[in-house]
Amino acid sequence: MSLEVKIKKKLKEFTLESELNVETGCTGLMGPSGSGKSITLKCIAGVETADSGRIVLDGKILYDSEKKIDLPPQKRKIGYLFQGYALFPNMTIEENIKIGLRAKGFPKDEIEQKTNDMMKRFHIEELAKRYPRQISGGQKQRTALARMLVCEPEVILMDEPFSALDEYLREQMQDELSNMLAMLDKPAILVSHSSKEVENLCDKKYHIQRGHMERATLL
Ligand SMILES: Nc1ncnc2c1ncn2[C@@H]1O[C@H](COP(=O)(O)OP(=O)(O)OP(=O)(O)O)[C@@H](O)[C@H]1O
């Protein structure tokens, strides 16, 4: 399974020129603040649109400016773990996980089944009826991961998934994430400011600076 990205997008201060190939396994994306990491992920997910280029997942075109193809986010099969998780504060943990499945029109009993399976897998079933403000940082991250994976994405995008966690929890969640990625066997992109995190979790990395992306070597 592979994801090929070659896109351009004019931003206020520079032009983003993202070019990366991601295979099964985890690819790190590093760079200074404001260099174009999040917007690259958003273009891949389809919540932002590039000005030109192509995004191809296993031969399937998600975006092609010349062919005028631009699949909406719900047709891209991409899981996006947002910076800060973006859980809906007015929905319970359970409802937060169900929302994507509802949007995709799954039947009610299948939604229940899939949500319960995911909550068990991430050890959050006891939190089902609580709201995001009533759970810890690690539990929020588990909820966000469950919400992302319940829709069975083909590609996983993670924007600084550990930045909100303290050091102890960060190491624990890194281990969990590493096991999960190995089990899923899908391409993943991890945006991070930490070389250590990328060295631990990724088998490939890119650097981006003012919108210009280059492959870098892991230590
Ligand atoms: N939709 C948009 N249209 C135009 N410019 C944007 C848009 N979104 C972000 N930008 C600008 O593009 C640049 C890159 O932003 P981006 O959010 O990708 O940075 P980043 O590398 O993820 O930074 P950080 O590490 O701080 O999260 C910034 O200068 C930002 O102000």
mmCIF file of C-alpha atoms and ligand atoms in Angstrom:
data_model
loop_
_atom_site.group_PDB
_atom_site.id
_atom_site.type_symbol
_atom_site.label_atom_id
_atom_site.label_comp_id
_atom_site.label_asym_id
_atom_site.label_seq_id
_atom_site.Cartn_x
_atom_site.Cartn_y
_atom_site.Cartn_z
ATOM 1 C CA MET A 1 0.000 0.000 0.000
ATOM 2 C CA SER A 2 1.392 3.430 -0.899
ATOM 3 C CA LEU A 3 0.485 7.098 -0.948
ATOM 4 C CA GLU A 4 2.081 9.479 -3.450
ATOM 5 C CA VAL A 5 1.790 13.205 -2.882
ATOM 6 C CA LYS A 6 3.027 15.962 -5.181
ATOM 7 C CA ILE A 7 1.193 19.214 -4.613
ATOM 8 C CA LYS A 8 1.630 22.983 -4.724
ATOM 9 C CA LYS A 9 -0.346 25.558 -2.806
ATOM 10 C CA LYS A 10 0.275 29.276 -2.614
ATOM 11 C CA LEU A 11 0.224 30.440 0.995
ATOM 12 C CA LYS A 12 0.564 33.975 2.314
ATOM 13 C CA GLU A 13 4.309 33.878 2.975
ATOM 14 C CA PHE A 14 5.552 31.156 0.632
ATOM 15 C CA THR A 15 4.430 28.487 -1.794
ATOM 16 C CA LEU A 16 3.989 25.043 -0.318
ATOM 17 C CA GLU A 17 5.630 22.359 -2.454
ATOM 18 C CA SER A 18 4.996 19.025 -0.826
ATOM 19 C CA GLU A 19 6.389 15.895 -2.377
ATOM 20 C CA LEU A 20 6.434 12.638 -0.492
ATOM 21 C CA ASN A 21 5.963 8.923 -0.970
ATOM 22 C CA VAL A 22 4.637 6.979 1.954
ATOM 23 C CA GLU A 23 4.507 3.210 2.159
ATOM 24 C CA THR A 24 3.189 0.871 4.818
ATOM 25 C CA GLY A 25 4.856 1.889 8.068
ATOM 26 C CA CYS A 26 5.301 5.271 9.676
ATOM 27 C CA THR A 27 6.815 8.307 7.937
ATOM 28 C CA GLY A 28 7.865 11.301 10.026
ATOM 29 C CA LEU A 29 7.318 14.888 8.915
ATOM 30 C CA MET A 30 9.376 17.471 10.765
ATOM 31 C CA GLY A 31 9.981 21.184 10.382
ATOM 32 C CA PRO A 32 9.731 24.515 12.185
ATOM 33 C CA SER A 33 6.464 26.070 13.248
ATOM 34 C CA GLY A 34 4.555 27.476 10.283
ATOM 35 C CA SER A 35 6.579 25.533 7.689
ATOM 36 C CA GLY A 36 3.587 23.753 6.113
ATOM 37 C CA LYS A 37 3.231 20.448 7.985
ATOM 38 C CA SER A 38 -0.407 20.709 9.034
ATOM 39 C CA ILE A 39 -1.541 22.136 5.739
ATOM 40 C CA THR A 40 0.132 19.248 3.907
ATOM 41 C CA LEU A 41 -1.887 16.792 6.017
ATOM 42 C CA LYS A 42 -5.057 18.813 5.446
ATOM 43 C CA CYS A 43 -4.572 18.693 1.663
ATOM 44 C CA ILE A 44 -4.060 14.917 1.827
ATOM 45 C CA ALA A 45 -7.217 14.521 3.934
ATOM 46 C CA GLY A 46 -9.150 16.792 1.542
ATOM 47 C CA VAL A 47 -10.151 19.436 4.113
ATOM 48 C CA GLU A 48 -7.922 21.936 2.250
ATOM 49 C CA THR A 49 -7.419 21.971 -1.513
ATOM 50 C CA ALA A 50 -4.053 22.331 -3.224
ATOM 51 C CA ASP A 51 -3.678 24.659 -6.244
ATOM 52 C CA SER A 52 -2.113 21.952 -8.394
ATOM 53 C CA GLY A 53 -0.620 18.468 -8.360
ATOM 54 C CA ARG A 54 -1.669 14.916 -7.583
ATOM 55 C CA ILE A 55 -2.442 12.723 -4.582
ATOM 56 C CA VAL A 56 -2.696 9.004 -5.351
ATOM 57 C CA LEU A 57 -3.472 6.195 -2.908
ATOM 58 C CA ASP A 58 -2.647 2.739 -4.227
ATOM 59 C CA GLY A 59 -3.387 3.775 -7.801
ATOM 60 C CA LYS A 60 -6.622 5.544 -6.845
ATOM 61 C CA ILE A 61 -6.602 9.265 -7.581
ATOM 62 C CA LEU A 62 -7.722 11.351 -4.602
ATOM 63 C CA TYR A 63 -6.717 14.638 -6.181
ATOM 64 C CA ASP A 64 -5.523 15.550 -9.657
ATOM 65 C CA SER A 65 -5.671 19.190 -10.705
ATOM 66 C CA GLU A 66 -5.255 18.412 -14.420
ATOM 67 C CA LYS A 67 -7.967 15.761 -14.446
ATOM 68 C CA LYS A 68 -10.109 17.950 -12.182
ATOM 69 C CA ILE A 69 -10.498 15.171 -9.621
ATOM 70 C CA ASP A 70 -10.882 16.230 -5.990
ATOM 71 C CA LEU A 71 -12.538 13.570 -3.808
ATOM 72 C CA PRO A 72 -14.313 14.900 -0.721
ATOM 73 C CA PRO A 73 -12.776 13.911 2.660
ATOM 74 C CA GLN A 74 -15.399 11.200 3.384
ATOM 75 C CA LYS A 75 -14.470 9.378 0.141
ATOM 76 C CA ARG A 76 -10.713 9.387 0.791
ATOM 77 C CA LYS A 77 -10.517 6.687 3.508
ATOM 78 C CA ILE A 78 -8.067 8.761 5.475
ATOM 79 C CA GLY A 79 -7.889 8.841 9.261
ATOM 80 C CA TYR A 80 -6.865 12.196 10.699
ATOM 81 C CA LEU A 81 -5.743 12.666 14.269
ATOM 82 C CA PHE A 82 -5.945 16.422 14.785
ATOM 83 C CA GLN A 83 -3.595 18.538 16.855
ATOM 84 C CA GLY A 84 -5.296 18.757 20.250
ATOM 85 C CA TYR A 85 -7.574 15.855 19.165
ATOM 86 C CA ALA A 86 -10.608 18.053 18.305
ATOM 87 C CA LEU A 87 -13.077 15.952 20.288
ATOM 88 C CA PHE A 88 -16.568 17.453 20.325
ATOM 89 C CA PRO A 89 -16.989 18.888 23.845
ATOM 90 C CA ASN A 90 -20.778 18.575 23.877
ATOM 91 C CA MET A 91 -20.757 14.877 22.935
ATOM 92 C CA THR A 92 -19.933 11.906 25.146
ATOM 93 C CA ILE A 93 -16.922 9.719 24.403
ATOM 94 C CA GLU A 94 -19.224 7.158 22.815
ATOM 95 C CA GLU A 95 -20.915 9.765 20.611
ATOM 96 C CA ASN A 96 -17.554 11.182 19.570
ATOM 97 C CA ILE A 97 -16.580 7.755 18.243
ATOM 98 C CA LYS A 98 -19.931 7.133 16.542
ATOM 99 C CA ILE A 99 -20.089 10.419 14.671
ATOM 100 C CA GLY A 100 -17.905 9.357 11.710
ATOM 101 C CA LEU A 101 -19.809 6.105 11.273
ATOM 102 C CA ARG A 102 -23.123 7.988 11.336
ATOM 103 C CA ALA A 103 -21.856 10.397 8.675
ATOM 104 C CA LYS A 104 -20.969 7.393 6.528
ATOM 105 C CA GLY A 105 -24.495 5.990 6.907
ATOM 106 C CA PHE A 106 -23.694 2.697 8.659
ATOM 107 C CA PRO A 107 -26.733 0.838 10.072
ATOM 108 C CA LYS A 108 -27.444 1.421 13.757
ATOM 109 C CA ASP A 109 -26.500 -2.046 15.061
ATOM 110 C CA GLU A 110 -23.217 -1.976 13.132
ATOM 111 C CA ILE A 111 -22.424 1.444 14.622
ATOM 112 C CA GLU A 112 -23.026 0.028 18.142
ATOM 113 C CA GLN A 113 -20.897 -3.032 17.458
ATOM 114 C CA LYS A 114 -17.954 -1.177 15.923
ATOM 115 C CA THR A 115 -18.001 1.520 18.620
ATOM 116 C CA ASN A 116 -18.065 -1.032 21.440
ATOM 117 C CA ASP A 117 -15.217 -3.023 19.856
ATOM 118 C CA MET A 118 -13.096 0.116 19.535
ATOM 119 C CA MET A 119 -13.794 1.271 23.094
ATOM 120 C CA LYS A 120 -12.739 -2.157 24.384
ATOM 121 C CA ARG A 121 -9.603 -2.123 22.284
ATOM 122 C CA PHE A 122 -8.551 1.243 23.698
ATOM 123 C CA HIS A 123 -9.713 0.465 27.264
ATOM 124 C CA ILE A 124 -12.159 3.351 27.381
ATOM 125 C CA GLU A 125 -15.455 1.447 27.627
ATOM 126 C CA GLU A 126 -15.994 2.683 31.193
ATOM 127 C CA LEU A 127 -15.784 6.272 29.954
ATOM 128 C CA ALA A 128 -18.515 5.862 27.316
ATOM 129 C CA LYS A 129 -21.006 8.241 28.939
ATOM 130 C CA ARG A 130 -18.510 10.890 30.039
ATOM 131 C CA TYR A 131 -17.687 14.111 28.222
ATOM 132 C CA PRO A 132 -14.173 15.035 27.024
ATOM 133 C CA ARG A 133 -13.725 17.545 29.883
ATOM 134 C CA GLN A 134 -14.238 14.667 32.348
ATOM 135 C CA ILE A 135 -11.363 12.466 31.131
ATOM 136 C CA SER A 136 -7.552 12.641 31.251
ATOM 137 C CA GLY A 137 -5.135 13.600 28.449
ATOM 138 C CA GLY A 138 -4.203 9.994 27.721
ATOM 139 C CA GLN A 139 -7.874 8.983 27.658
ATOM 140 C CA LYS A 140 -8.600 11.832 25.256
ATOM 141 C CA GLN A 141 -5.878 10.583 22.974
ATOM 142 C CA ARG A 142 -7.236 7.026 23.122
ATOM 143 C CA THR A 143 -10.702 8.364 22.281
ATOM 144 C CA ALA A 144 -9.310 10.314 19.325
ATOM 145 C CA LEU A 145 -7.445 7.221 18.092
ATOM 146 C CA ALA A 146 -10.608 5.117 18.475
ATOM 147 C CA ARG A 147 -12.630 7.715 16.563
ATOM 148 C CA MET A 148 -10.052 7.749 13.782
ATOM 149 C CA LEU A 149 -9.704 3.957 13.467
ATOM 150 C CA VAL A 150 -13.363 2.983 13.748
ATOM 151 C CA CYS A 151 -13.882 4.091 10.132
ATOM 152 C CA GLU A 152 -11.109 1.695 9.011
ATOM 153 C CA PRO A 153 -8.919 4.219 7.188
ATOM 154 C CA GLU A 154 -6.414 3.182 4.524
ATOM 155 C CA VAL A 155 -3.987 5.917 5.592
ATOM 156 C CA ILE A 156 -3.373 7.452 8.995
ATOM 157 C CA LEU A 157 -2.368 11.079 9.484
ATOM 158 C CA MET A 158 -1.292 12.258 12.930
ATOM 159 C CA ASP A 159 -0.588 15.891 13.738
ATOM 160 C CA GLU A 160 1.579 16.106 16.871
ATOM 161 C CA PRO A 161 -0.371 13.385 18.692
ATOM 162 C CA PHE A 162 1.755 13.547 21.845
ATOM 163 C CA SER A 163 2.181 17.278 22.345
ATOM 164 C CA ALA A 164 -0.613 17.560 24.924
ATOM 165 C CA LEU A 165 0.735 14.741 27.118
ATOM 166 C CA ASP A 166 3.191 14.789 30.002
ATOM 167 C CA GLU A 167 6.475 12.945 29.610
ATOM 168 C CA TYR A 168 5.445 9.751 31.370
ATOM 169 C CA LEU A 169 2.220 9.406 29.412
ATOM 170 C CA ARG A 170 3.981 10.362 26.206
ATOM 171 C CA GLU A 171 6.301 7.362 26.396
ATOM 172 C CA GLN A 172 3.444 5.047 27.280
ATOM 173 C CA MET A 173 1.264 6.310 24.415
ATOM 174 C CA GLN A 174 4.191 6.098 21.999
ATOM 175 C CA ASP A 175 4.538 2.425 22.794
ATOM 176 C CA GLU A 176 0.805 1.909 22.346
ATOM 177 C CA LEU A 177 0.817 3.768 19.056
ATOM 178 C CA SER A 178 3.834 1.853 17.818
ATOM 179 C CA ASN A 179 2.096 -1.494 18.533
ATOM 180 C CA MET A 180 -1.092 -0.267 16.932
ATOM 181 C CA LEU A 181 0.664 0.868 13.744
ATOM 182 C CA ALA A 182 2.512 -2.445 13.452
ATOM 183 C CA MET A 183 -0.784 -4.298 13.779
ATOM 184 C CA LEU A 184 -2.636 -2.105 11.269
ATOM 185 C CA ASP A 185 0.023 -2.405 8.588
ATOM 186 C CA LYS A 186 -1.078 0.789 6.789
ATOM 187 C CA PRO A 187 0.824 3.883 5.667
ATOM 188 C CA ALA A 188 0.980 6.566 8.360
ATOM 189 C CA ILE A 189 2.390 10.098 8.549
ATOM 190 C CA LEU A 190 3.461 11.488 11.898
ATOM 191 C CA VAL A 191 3.974 15.251 12.237
ATOM 192 C CA SER A 192 6.263 15.914 15.157
ATOM 193 C CA HIS A 193 8.693 18.441 16.601
ATOM 194 C CA SER A 194 10.609 15.705 18.376
ATOM 195 C CA SER A 195 13.484 13.898 16.626
ATOM 196 C CA LYS A 196 13.384 11.275 19.367
ATOM 197 C CA GLU A 197 9.727 10.545 18.703
ATOM 198 C CA VAL A 198 10.339 10.245 14.954
ATOM 199 C CA GLU A 199 13.413 8.050 15.463
ATOM 200 C CA ASN A 200 11.388 5.766 17.772
ATOM 201 C CA LEU A 201 8.282 5.438 15.652
ATOM 202 C CA CYS A 202 9.213 6.034 12.013
ATOM 203 C CA ASP A 203 11.157 4.180 9.375
ATOM 204 C CA LYS A 204 11.470 7.173 7.067
ATOM 205 C CA LYS A 205 11.390 10.939 7.457
ATOM 206 C CA TYR A 206 10.986 14.206 5.574
ATOM 207 C CA HIS A 207 11.930 17.739 6.545
ATOM 208 C CA ILE A 208 9.954 20.776 5.497
ATOM 209 C CA GLN A 209 11.137 24.385 5.615
ATOM 210 C CA ARG A 210 9.078 27.301 4.315
ATOM 211 C CA GLY A 211 7.004 24.891 2.268
ATOM 212 C CA HIS A 212 9.937 23.069 0.698
ATOM 213 C CA MET A 213 10.085 19.362 1.485
ATOM 214 C CA GLU A 214 13.097 17.056 1.412
ATOM 215 C CA ARG A 215 13.719 13.443 2.354
ATOM 216 C CA ALA A 216 16.043 13.201 5.351
ATOM 217 C CA THR A 217 17.948 10.281 6.821
ATOM 218 C CA LEU A 218 17.086 8.671 10.125
ATOM 219 C CA LEU A 219 19.945 8.180 12.558
HETATM 220 N N1 LIG B 1 -5.788 27.673 4.596
HETATM 221 C C1 LIG B 1 -4.677 28.416 4.534
HETATM 222 N N2 LIG B 1 -4.500 29.300 3.534
HETATM 223 C C2 LIG B 1 -3.389 30.058 3.449
HETATM 224 N N3 LIG B 1 -2.377 29.990 4.335
HETATM 225 C C3 LIG B 1 -2.490 29.114 5.351
HETATM 226 C C4 LIG B 1 -3.638 28.278 5.507
HETATM 227 N N4 LIG B 1 -3.458 27.518 6.625
HETATM 228 C C5 LIG B 1 -2.259 27.858 7.129
HETATM 229 N N5 LIG B 1 -1.676 28.812 6.380
HETATM 230 C C6 LIG B 1 -0.330 29.397 6.565
HETATM 231 O O1 LIG B 1 0.560 28.442 6.019
HETATM 232 C C7 LIG B 1 1.742 28.336 6.792
HETATM 233 C C8 LIG B 1 1.936 26.901 7.246
HETATM 234 O O2 LIG B 1 0.964 26.561 8.224
HETATM 235 P P1 LIG B 1 0.877 25.123 8.900
HETATM 236 O O3 LIG B 1 -0.321 25.137 9.798
HETATM 237 O O4 LIG B 1 0.943 24.070 7.869
HETATM 238 O O5 LIG B 1 2.219 25.092 9.789
HETATM 239 P P2 LIG B 1 2.874 23.931 10.623
HETATM 240 O O6 LIG B 1 4.174 23.565 9.979
HETATM 241 O O7 LIG B 1 1.903 22.815 10.826
HETATM 242 O O8 LIG B 1 3.165 24.669 12.019
HETATM 243 P P3 LIG B 1 3.057 24.216 13.559
HETATM 244 O O9 LIG B 1 4.242 23.347 13.817
HETATM 245 O O10 LIG B 1 3.141 25.500 14.298
HETATM 246 O O11 LIG B 1 1.738 23.508 13.738
HETATM 247 C C9 LIG B 1 1.597 29.335 7.922
HETATM 248 O O12 LIG B 1 2.298 30.506 7.542
HETATM 249 C C10 LIG B 1 0.100 29.568 8.004
HETATM 250 O O13 LIG B 1 -0.177 30.857 8.478
#
